[in-house]
C-alpha cells in the first residue's frame, strides 16, 4: 500500500527533524515501526553519539517489532561506529520488512545496510519520500560529498533594500520577533560568521540568547587580524570560542595579541579573498562543521555568492525606508549581469513576524 508507506514515512521525517542541531555532523534520522496502520514504536536520533533512530523505535516496540515493518528516513547503518549496527538490531528484533527513504552515502554504509538485510531474508524497499529525506539532510550530504559546510545567509533589510544607513548605523532594522528567530538559528549552527567591517561597525556578540542546543564558534573573516581586543567578541570568550580567519600576511603582532587573549587565529593561504575564503570553508569542513550561519556584511555575502557557496537564505524585511545612495545593500561582489541569470529560491516560506516579513528558502543549484 504505497499511500500507507508514505504516511508512515512522513511521520518518520517529522521525528527526524526533532534532532536538528543535536546530531550533526551525523544525519537526522527518524524511524516508525508498524503493523499495517498501527504504529507500535517510534524513535529518532536524539544526539550525536547516542542511540540511532531504529534502536530507539525498537526499544518502544519491544516484542511487537517481530513481523513488523520499519520505516526509516535513511538506510540503516551496518558498521560499528559510536553505536552498534542498526541492521543487527533490526534482525535481532525480527522485523520482516524495512522501508527506507534514501541511501546513506557514508562510505561505510553506501548500500551495505540494505544488502545485509536482504541477505538475511528481510523485504527491503527504498525511495519512499526520498526528495523529502534528501532535503532535511542536505547539510549532511554537502559535508559528505563536497567536504564543506552548509552555508546559511541571513540579513535584515529595509523595504528599500538597505542593511544599514549611509552612516553605518543598523540598530535596529528588524523587530524583536525577527531577532528571536535569528537567535534560534544561531543556537543550532556550528558557527556564526561575519566580516571584519561588520565586527567593527556593530561590535556584536553573535551568541544565541537564550542558549541553543549548540555553542557556535564565532568566526570573523579579517585579513589583517584587526579584531579589537576590547571588542565584545573577545570579552565574551567564556560564552563561546572566537576564530579570526586572517591572511598569511596579517601583522605578526596583531596575530599574537589575539592569540594571547584566547582567540584562535587561522592564517589562510591564497592570493585573493576568494582563495582565502575557499580555504576557510575547506578547513571548516575538515572540522566537520555542518551548518554555518553568515550574518554579513555585503562583501562577505558577495564573495560567497560569487563562489556559489550560499545554500540557504533567511531575510527579514522591515517596513522602513532610509534611502541614501551610500547606504549598503545586502550583497556586493561581482554579481550577475543578465536578470535571466538571477539566482532563485526553492522551498520558499513567508511569514509575518510583528511588522516584519520573513522570507526563507534554499538556493536552486541547477
Tab-separated table of C-alpha atoms in Angstrom:
chain	number	residue	atom	x	y	z
A	1	UNK	CA	0.000	0.000	0.000
A	2	UNK	CA	2.057	2.966	-1.245
A	3	UNK	CA	-0.166	5.529	0.474
A	4	UNK	CA	0.281	3.863	3.853
A	5	UNK	CA	4.041	3.605	3.327
A	6	UNK	CA	4.197	7.320	2.514
A	7	UNK	CA	2.071	8.149	5.568
A	8	UNK	CA	4.412	6.283	7.911
A	9	UNK	CA	7.494	7.766	6.243
A	10	UNK	CA	6.104	11.278	6.619
A	11	UNK	CA	5.811	10.627	10.337
A	12	UNK	CA	9.389	9.318	10.429
A	13	UNK	CA	10.582	12.511	8.707
A	14	UNK	CA	8.780	14.636	11.296
A	15	UNK	CA	10.522	12.668	14.030
A	16	UNK	CA	13.903	13.079	12.341
A	17	UNK	CA	13.609	16.865	12.426
A	18	UNK	CA	13.488	16.763	16.221
A	19	UNK	CA	17.211	16.002	16.145
A	20	UNK	CA	18.122	19.213	14.295
A	21	UNK	CA	21.085	20.917	15.898
A	22	UNK	CA	21.713	17.977	18.225
A	23	UNK	CA	23.052	15.236	15.957
A	24	UNK	CA	25.364	16.989	13.499
A	25	UNK	CA	27.698	16.075	11.848
A	26	UNK	CA	25.558	12.926	11.786
A	27	UNK	CA	22.338	12.928	9.747
A	28	UNK	CA	18.894	13.484	11.190
A	29	UNK	CA	17.043	10.156	11.155
A	30	UNK	CA	13.562	9.071	12.235
A	31	UNK	CA	12.018	5.611	12.447
A	32	UNK	CA	8.487	4.210	12.765
A	33	UNK	CA	7.709	0.553	13.498
A	34	UNK	CA	4.246	-0.506	12.354
A	35	UNK	CA	1.895	-3.418	11.727
A	36	UNK	CA	-0.246	-2.111	8.896
A	37	UNK	CA	-1.659	1.229	10.008
A	38	UNK	CA	-0.887	0.579	13.687
A	39	UNK	CA	2.299	2.226	14.955
A	40	UNK	CA	3.941	0.173	17.691
A	41	UNK	CA	7.191	2.102	18.049
A	42	UNK	CA	8.729	5.451	17.179
A	43	UNK	CA	12.161	6.959	17.610
A	44	UNK	CA	14.680	9.407	16.282
A	45	UNK	CA	18.391	10.091	16.589
A	46	UNK	CA	18.407	12.394	19.610
A	47	UNK	CA	22.048	13.396	19.944
A	48	UNK	CA	25.463	12.846	18.428
A	49	UNK	CA	26.906	9.603	19.774
A	50	UNK	CA	23.548	8.461	21.129
A	51	UNK	CA	21.354	5.527	20.026
A	52	UNK	CA	20.168	5.663	16.426
A	53	UNK	CA	16.540	6.075	15.434
A	54	UNK	CA	15.969	2.384	14.743
A	55	UNK	CA	17.230	1.363	18.194
A	56	UNK	CA	15.004	3.960	19.869
A	57	UNK	CA	11.939	2.790	17.929
A	58	UNK	CA	12.673	-0.906	18.560
A	59	UNK	CA	13.016	-0.226	22.291
A	60	UNK	CA	9.496	1.268	22.305
A	61	UNK	CA	8.046	-1.521	20.158
A	62	UNK	CA	9.563	-4.336	22.203
A	63	UNK	CA	8.271	-7.792	21.204
A	64	UNK	CA	5.727	-6.202	18.865
A	65	UNK	CA	8.562	-5.434	16.434
A	66	UNK	CA	8.555	-9.082	15.319
A	67	UNK	CA	6.965	-9.346	11.893
A	68	UNK	CA	6.536	-5.563	11.659
A	69	UNK	CA	7.695	-3.040	9.072
A	70	UNK	CA	10.345	-0.479	9.951
A	71	UNK	CA	10.095	2.857	8.151
A	72	UNK	CA	13.420	4.699	8.295
A	73	UNK	CA	14.353	8.004	6.678
A	74	UNK	CA	17.910	6.815	5.904
A	75	UNK	CA	19.388	3.444	5.000
A	76	UNK	CA	20.139	1.553	8.244
A	77	UNK	CA	23.821	1.522	9.147
A	78	UNK	CA	25.773	-1.731	9.007
A	79	UNK	CA	29.039	-0.745	10.680
A	80	UNK	CA	30.359	-0.237	14.185
A	81	UNK	CA	30.798	3.472	14.865
A	82	UNK	CA	29.890	5.175	18.126
A	83	UNK	CA	26.991	2.681	18.295
A	84	UNK	CA	26.482	-0.910	17.022
A	85	UNK	CA	24.983	-1.545	13.559
A	86	UNK	CA	21.266	-0.829	13.258
A	87	UNK	CA	20.943	-3.717	10.808
A	88	UNK	CA	21.884	-6.126	13.613
A	89	UNK	CA	19.234	-4.604	15.884
A	90	UNK	CA	16.534	-4.875	13.213
A	91	UNK	CA	17.398	-8.516	12.504
A	92	UNK	CA	17.518	-9.425	16.191
A	93	UNK	CA	14.074	-7.881	16.687
A	94	UNK	CA	12.592	-9.979	13.883
A	95	UNK	CA	11.465	-7.101	11.675
A	96	UNK	CA	10.022	-8.551	8.458
A	97	UNK	CA	10.221	-5.521	6.175
A	98	UNK	CA	12.307	-2.364	6.035
A	99	UNK	CA	11.286	0.671	4.001
A	100	UNK	CA	13.816	3.474	3.840
A	101	UNK	CA	13.729	6.819	2.083
A	102	UNK	CA	17.279	7.242	0.754
A	103	UNK	CA	20.625	5.505	0.548
A	104	UNK	CA	23.272	6.623	3.014
A	105	UNK	CA	26.314	7.808	1.014
A	106	UNK	CA	28.571	7.411	4.062
A	107	UNK	CA	31.330	5.130	2.706
A	108	UNK	CA	30.951	2.509	5.443
A	109	UNK	CA	27.253	2.115	4.607
A	110	UNK	CA	26.576	3.080	0.945
A	111	UNK	CA	24.202	0.220	0.122
A	112	UNK	CA	25.728	-2.243	2.556
A	113	UNK	CA	22.936	-1.894	5.077
A	114	UNK	CA	20.229	-2.761	2.573
A	115	UNK	CA	22.317	-5.640	1.193
A	116	UNK	CA	22.801	-7.174	4.643
A	117	UNK	CA	19.086	-7.021	5.395
A	118	UNK	CA	18.149	-8.585	2.043
A	119	UNK	CA	20.711	-11.347	2.541
A	120	UNK	CA	19.031	-12.199	5.843
A	121	UNK	CA	15.623	-12.526	4.141
A	122	UNK	CA	14.164	-9.139	5.049
A	123	UNK	CA	11.944	-7.493	2.439
A	124	UNK	CA	13.646	-4.149	1.694
A	125	UNK	CA	12.260	-1.193	-0.254
A	126	UNK	CA	13.937	2.165	-0.849
A	127	UNK	CA	12.913	5.559	-2.228
A	128	UNK	CA	9.689	6.369	-0.340
A	129	UNK	CA	9.615	10.186	0.043
A	130	UNK	CA	13.268	10.318	-0.992
A	131	UNK	CA	13.202	14.026	-2.049
A	132	UNK	CA	11.923	15.000	1.393
A	133	UNK	CA	14.582	12.926	3.115
A	134	UNK	CA	17.329	14.428	0.969
A	135	UNK	CA	16.021	17.917	1.730
A	136	UNK	CA	16.198	17.601	5.504
A	137	UNK	CA	19.702	16.136	5.327
A	138	UNK	CA	21.081	18.403	2.605
A	139	UNK	CA	23.721	19.827	5.008
A	140	UNK	CA	24.900	16.299	5.884
A	141	UNK	CA	25.057	15.394	2.195
A	142	UNK	CA	27.046	18.509	1.295
A	143	UNK	CA	29.544	17.847	4.062
A	144	UNK	CA	29.997	14.260	2.869
A	145	UNK	CA	30.147	14.998	-0.852
A	146	UNK	CA	31.889	18.392	-1.008
A	147	UNK	CA	33.676	18.416	2.364
A	148	UNK	CA	32.279	21.880	3.133
A	149	UNK	CA	29.557	23.144	5.482
A	150	UNK	CA	26.057	24.203	4.523
A	151	UNK	CA	26.058	28.000	4.299
A	152	UNK	CA	23.008	29.865	5.620
A	153	UNK	CA	22.917	33.573	4.725
A	154	UNK	CA	20.886	35.828	6.994
A	155	UNK	CA	20.251	39.530	6.775
A	156	UNK	CA	17.729	42.140	7.829
A	157	UNK	CA	16.935	44.985	5.464
A	158	UNK	CA	14.603	47.905	4.987
A	159	UNK	CA	11.861	47.947	2.400
A	160	UNK	CA	14.185	49.845	0.069
A	161	UNK	CA	16.829	47.127	0.358
A	162	UNK	CA	19.338	48.652	2.789
A	163	UNK	CA	21.132	46.775	5.565
A	164	UNK	CA	22.360	49.981	7.214
A	165	UNK	CA	22.063	53.728	6.848
A	166	UNK	CA	24.716	55.665	4.933
A	167	UNK	CA	26.213	56.480	8.353
A	168	UNK	CA	26.707	52.775	9.032
A	169	UNK	CA	24.020	52.607	11.728
A	170	UNK	CA	21.962	49.413	11.563
A	171	UNK	CA	20.398	49.051	15.031
A	172	UNK	CA	17.723	48.009	14.790
A	173	UNK	CA	16.296	47.330	11.340
A	174	UNK	CA	14.187	44.337	12.328
A	175	UNK	CA	11.907	43.885	15.309
A	176	UNK	CA	12.123	41.683	18.379
A	177	UNK	CA	10.232	38.766	16.835
A	178	UNK	CA	12.668	38.643	13.906
A	179	UNK	CA	15.664	38.829	16.208
A	180	UNK	CA	14.274	35.901	18.213
A	181	UNK	CA	14.284	33.761	15.061
A	182	UNK	CA	17.910	34.744	14.431
A	183	UNK	CA	18.854	33.586	17.918
A	184	UNK	CA	17.139	30.252	17.221
A	185	UNK	CA	19.203	29.896	14.039
A	186	UNK	CA	22.422	30.680	15.899
A	187	UNK	CA	21.528	28.115	18.534
A	188	UNK	CA	21.518	25.199	16.091
A	189	UNK	CA	24.556	26.120	13.969
A	190	UNK	CA	28.196	25.127	14.372
A	191	UNK	CA	29.448	28.611	13.566
A	192	UNK	CA	28.297	32.182	13.013
A	193	UNK	CA	30.406	34.151	10.524
A	194	UNK	CA	30.792	37.877	9.821
A	195	UNK	CA	33.270	40.093	8.039
A	196	UNK	CA	35.762	42.453	9.659
A	197	UNK	CA	33.718	45.528	8.701
A	198	UNK	CA	30.616	44.207	10.418
A	199	UNK	CA	32.662	43.378	13.514
A	200	UNK	CA	33.965	46.966	13.653
A	201	UNK	CA	30.651	48.662	12.908
A	202	UNK	CA	28.339	46.589	15.118
A	203	UNK	CA	30.626	45.175	17.844
A	204	UNK	CA	28.278	42.146	18.045
A	205	UNK	CA	28.259	39.222	20.448
A	206	UNK	CA	26.919	36.656	17.932
A	207	UNK	CA	25.766	34.389	20.747
A	208	UNK	CA	22.351	32.735	20.943
A	209	UNK	CA	20.142	34.280	23.597
A	210	UNK	CA	18.801	32.185	25.220
A	211	UNK	CA	21.392	29.484	24.581
A	212	UNK	CA	20.558	26.935	21.925
A	213	UNK	CA	21.437	23.262	21.620
A	214	UNK	CA	24.871	24.128	20.166
A	215	UNK	CA	27.507	26.680	21.087
A	216	UNK	CA	28.545	28.283	17.803
A	217	UNK	CA	32.119	29.227	17.042
A	218	UNK	CA	32.104	32.926	16.174
A	219	UNK	CA	34.153	33.466	13.027
A	220	UNK	CA	35.420	36.833	11.816
A	221	UNK	CA	36.820	36.950	8.266
A	222	UNK	CA	39.526	39.528	8.892
A	223	UNK	CA	42.592	39.529	6.629
A	224	UNK	CA	44.562	41.877	8.883
A	225	UNK	CA	43.606	40.197	12.192
A	226	UNK	CA	42.317	43.615	13.227
A	227	UNK	CA	39.609	42.493	15.652
A	228	UNK	CA	39.795	44.869	18.594
A	229	UNK	CA	40.992	43.334	21.816
A	230	UNK	CA	38.359	45.469	23.575
A	231	UNK	CA	35.528	44.077	21.438
A	232	UNK	CA	32.578	42.261	22.942
A	233	UNK	CA	33.589	39.156	20.994
A	234	UNK	CA	36.917	38.944	22.798
A	235	UNK	CA	35.382	39.940	26.129
A	236	UNK	CA	32.844	37.098	25.873
A	237	UNK	CA	35.207	34.203	25.135
A	238	UNK	CA	33.796	32.346	28.140
A	239	UNK	CA	30.471	32.166	26.263
A	240	UNK	CA	31.915	30.572	23.135
A	241	UNK	CA	35.058	30.349	21.015
A	242	UNK	CA	36.132	33.066	18.582
A	243	UNK	CA	38.090	32.322	15.417
A	244	UNK	CA	39.686	35.049	13.296
A	245	UNK	CA	40.281	33.940	9.706
A	246	UNK	CA	43.244	36.071	8.640
A	247	UNK	CA	45.594	36.225	5.689
A	248	UNK	CA	49.123	34.843	5.902
A	249	UNK	CA	50.297	38.452	5.592
A	250	UNK	CA	48.450	39.595	8.739
A	251	UNK	CA	50.755	41.593	11.067
A	252	UNK	CA	52.515	39.230	13.459
A	253	UNK	CA	51.921	41.471	16.475
A	254	UNK	CA	48.169	41.640	15.802
A	255	UNK	CA	48.005	37.863	15.461
A	256	UNK	CA	49.943	37.316	18.671
A	257	UNK	CA	47.816	39.807	20.623
A	258	UNK	CA	44.632	37.957	19.690
A	259	UNK	CA	46.127	34.545	20.431
A	260	UNK	CA	47.330	35.703	23.827
A	261	UNK	CA	43.780	36.850	24.593
A	262	UNK	CA	42.450	33.378	23.769
A	263	UNK	CA	41.249	33.958	20.212
A	264	UNK	CA	42.105	31.305	17.627
A	265	UNK	CA	43.756	32.927	14.611
A	266	UNK	CA	43.750	30.862	11.437
A	267	UNK	CA	46.114	32.269	8.814
A	268	UNK	CA	44.948	31.229	5.366
A	269	UNK	CA	46.871	30.769	2.143
A	270	UNK	CA	45.620	32.366	-1.053
A	271	UNK	CA	46.426	35.375	-3.174
A	272	UNK	CA	42.825	36.574	-3.369
A	273	UNK	CA	39.897	36.960	-0.996
A	274	UNK	CA	38.078	34.225	-2.918
A	275	UNK	CA	41.006	31.832	-2.450
A	276	UNK	CA	41.245	32.521	1.265
A	277	UNK	CA	37.518	32.127	1.822
A	278	UNK	CA	37.573	28.839	-0.075
A	279	UNK	CA	40.436	27.671	2.150
A	280	UNK	CA	38.400	28.640	5.216
A	281	UNK	CA	35.390	26.616	4.068
A	282	UNK	CA	37.644	23.635	3.427
A	283	UNK	CA	39.048	23.925	6.948
A	284	UNK	CA	35.567	24.157	8.479
A	285	UNK	CA	34.669	21.020	6.535
A	286	UNK	CA	37.716	19.239	7.948
A	287	UNK	CA	36.454	20.210	11.385
A	288	UNK	CA	33.130	18.625	10.412
A	289	UNK	CA	31.136	21.783	10.878
A	290	UNK	CA	27.792	21.097	9.215
A	291	UNK	CA	25.812	24.370	9.370
A	292	UNK	CA	27.393	27.836	9.255
A	293	UNK	CA	25.246	30.951	9.631
A	294	UNK	CA	26.632	34.021	7.839
A	295	UNK	CA	25.357	37.385	9.087
A	296	UNK	CA	27.210	39.834	6.845
A	297	UNK	CA	28.371	42.135	5.628
A	298	UNK	CA	27.802	42.815	1.968
A	299	UNK	CA	31.373	41.983	0.868
A	300	UNK	CA	31.330	38.605	2.587
A	301	UNK	CA	27.889	37.767	1.214
A	302	UNK	CA	29.042	38.844	-2.244
A	303	UNK	CA	32.140	36.671	-2.180
A	304	UNK	CA	30.196	33.633	-1.008
A	305	UNK	CA	27.563	34.203	-3.688
A	306	UNK	CA	30.212	34.607	-6.380
A	307	UNK	CA	31.765	31.318	-5.226
A	308	UNK	CA	28.375	29.584	-5.384
A	309	UNK	CA	28.625	28.580	-1.722
A	310	UNK	CA	25.381	30.038	-0.319
A	311	UNK	CA	22.847	27.245	0.184
A	312	UNK	CA	20.040	28.809	2.194
A	313	UNK	CA	18.741	32.345	2.758
A	314	UNK	CA	16.827	33.917	5.652
A	315	UNK	CA	15.774	37.523	5.055
A	316	UNK	CA	13.885	39.850	7.391
A	317	UNK	CA	12.264	42.809	5.642
A	318	UNK	CA	11.227	45.724	7.833
A	319	UNK	CA	8.566	48.224	6.652
A	320	UNK	CA	11.050	51.107	6.817
A	321	UNK	CA	12.646	53.399	4.245
A	322	UNK	CA	16.008	55.096	4.739
A	323	UNK	CA	17.280	55.904	1.223
A	324	UNK	CA	20.760	57.216	0.606
A	325	UNK	CA	22.996	56.379	-2.335
A	326	UNK	CA	25.729	55.371	0.096
A	327	UNK	CA	23.562	53.076	2.210
A	328	UNK	CA	24.688	49.460	1.648
A	329	UNK	CA	22.608	46.728	0.032
A	330	UNK	CA	22.852	43.158	1.381
A	331	UNK	CA	25.089	41.616	-1.295
A	332	UNK	CA	28.142	43.074	-3.018
A	333	UNK	CA	30.609	41.034	-5.081
A	334	UNK	CA	30.723	40.722	-8.859
A	335	UNK	CA	27.071	39.704	-9.099
A	336	UNK	CA	25.276	38.518	-12.211
A	337	UNK	CA	24.876	40.625	-15.331
A	338	UNK	CA	21.626	39.500	-17.019
A	339	UNK	CA	18.451	39.304	-14.962
A	340	UNK	CA	17.809	35.926	-16.569
A	341	UNK	CA	20.739	34.537	-14.555
A	342	UNK	CA	19.336	35.699	-11.212
A	343	UNK	CA	19.549	33.014	-8.547
A	344	UNK	CA	16.174	31.683	-7.467
A	345	UNK	CA	14.945	30.262	-4.187
A	346	UNK	CA	13.184	26.930	-3.800
A	347	UNK	CA	11.021	25.763	-0.887
A	348	UNK	CA	10.173	29.396	-0.158
A	349	UNK	CA	8.424	30.184	3.112
A	350	UNK	CA	6.990	33.580	4.032
A	351	UNK	CA	5.852	34.620	7.489
A	352	UNK	CA	4.779	37.767	9.267
A	353	UNK	CA	6.892	38.478	12.363
A	354	UNK	CA	5.475	41.519	14.089
A	355	UNK	CA	5.742	44.263	11.471
A	356	UNK	CA	8.463	42.416	9.538
A	357	UNK	CA	8.148	39.967	6.653
A	358	UNK	CA	10.358	36.896	6.969
A	359	UNK	CA	11.302	35.080	3.749
A	360	UNK	CA	13.398	31.908	3.733
A	361	UNK	CA	14.343	29.331	1.149
A	362	UNK	CA	17.109	27.329	-0.441
A	363	UNK	CA	19.072	28.374	-3.469
A	364	UNK	CA	18.401	26.283	-6.541
A	365	UNK	CA	21.712	24.871	-7.696
A	366	UNK	CA	20.568	23.848	-11.174
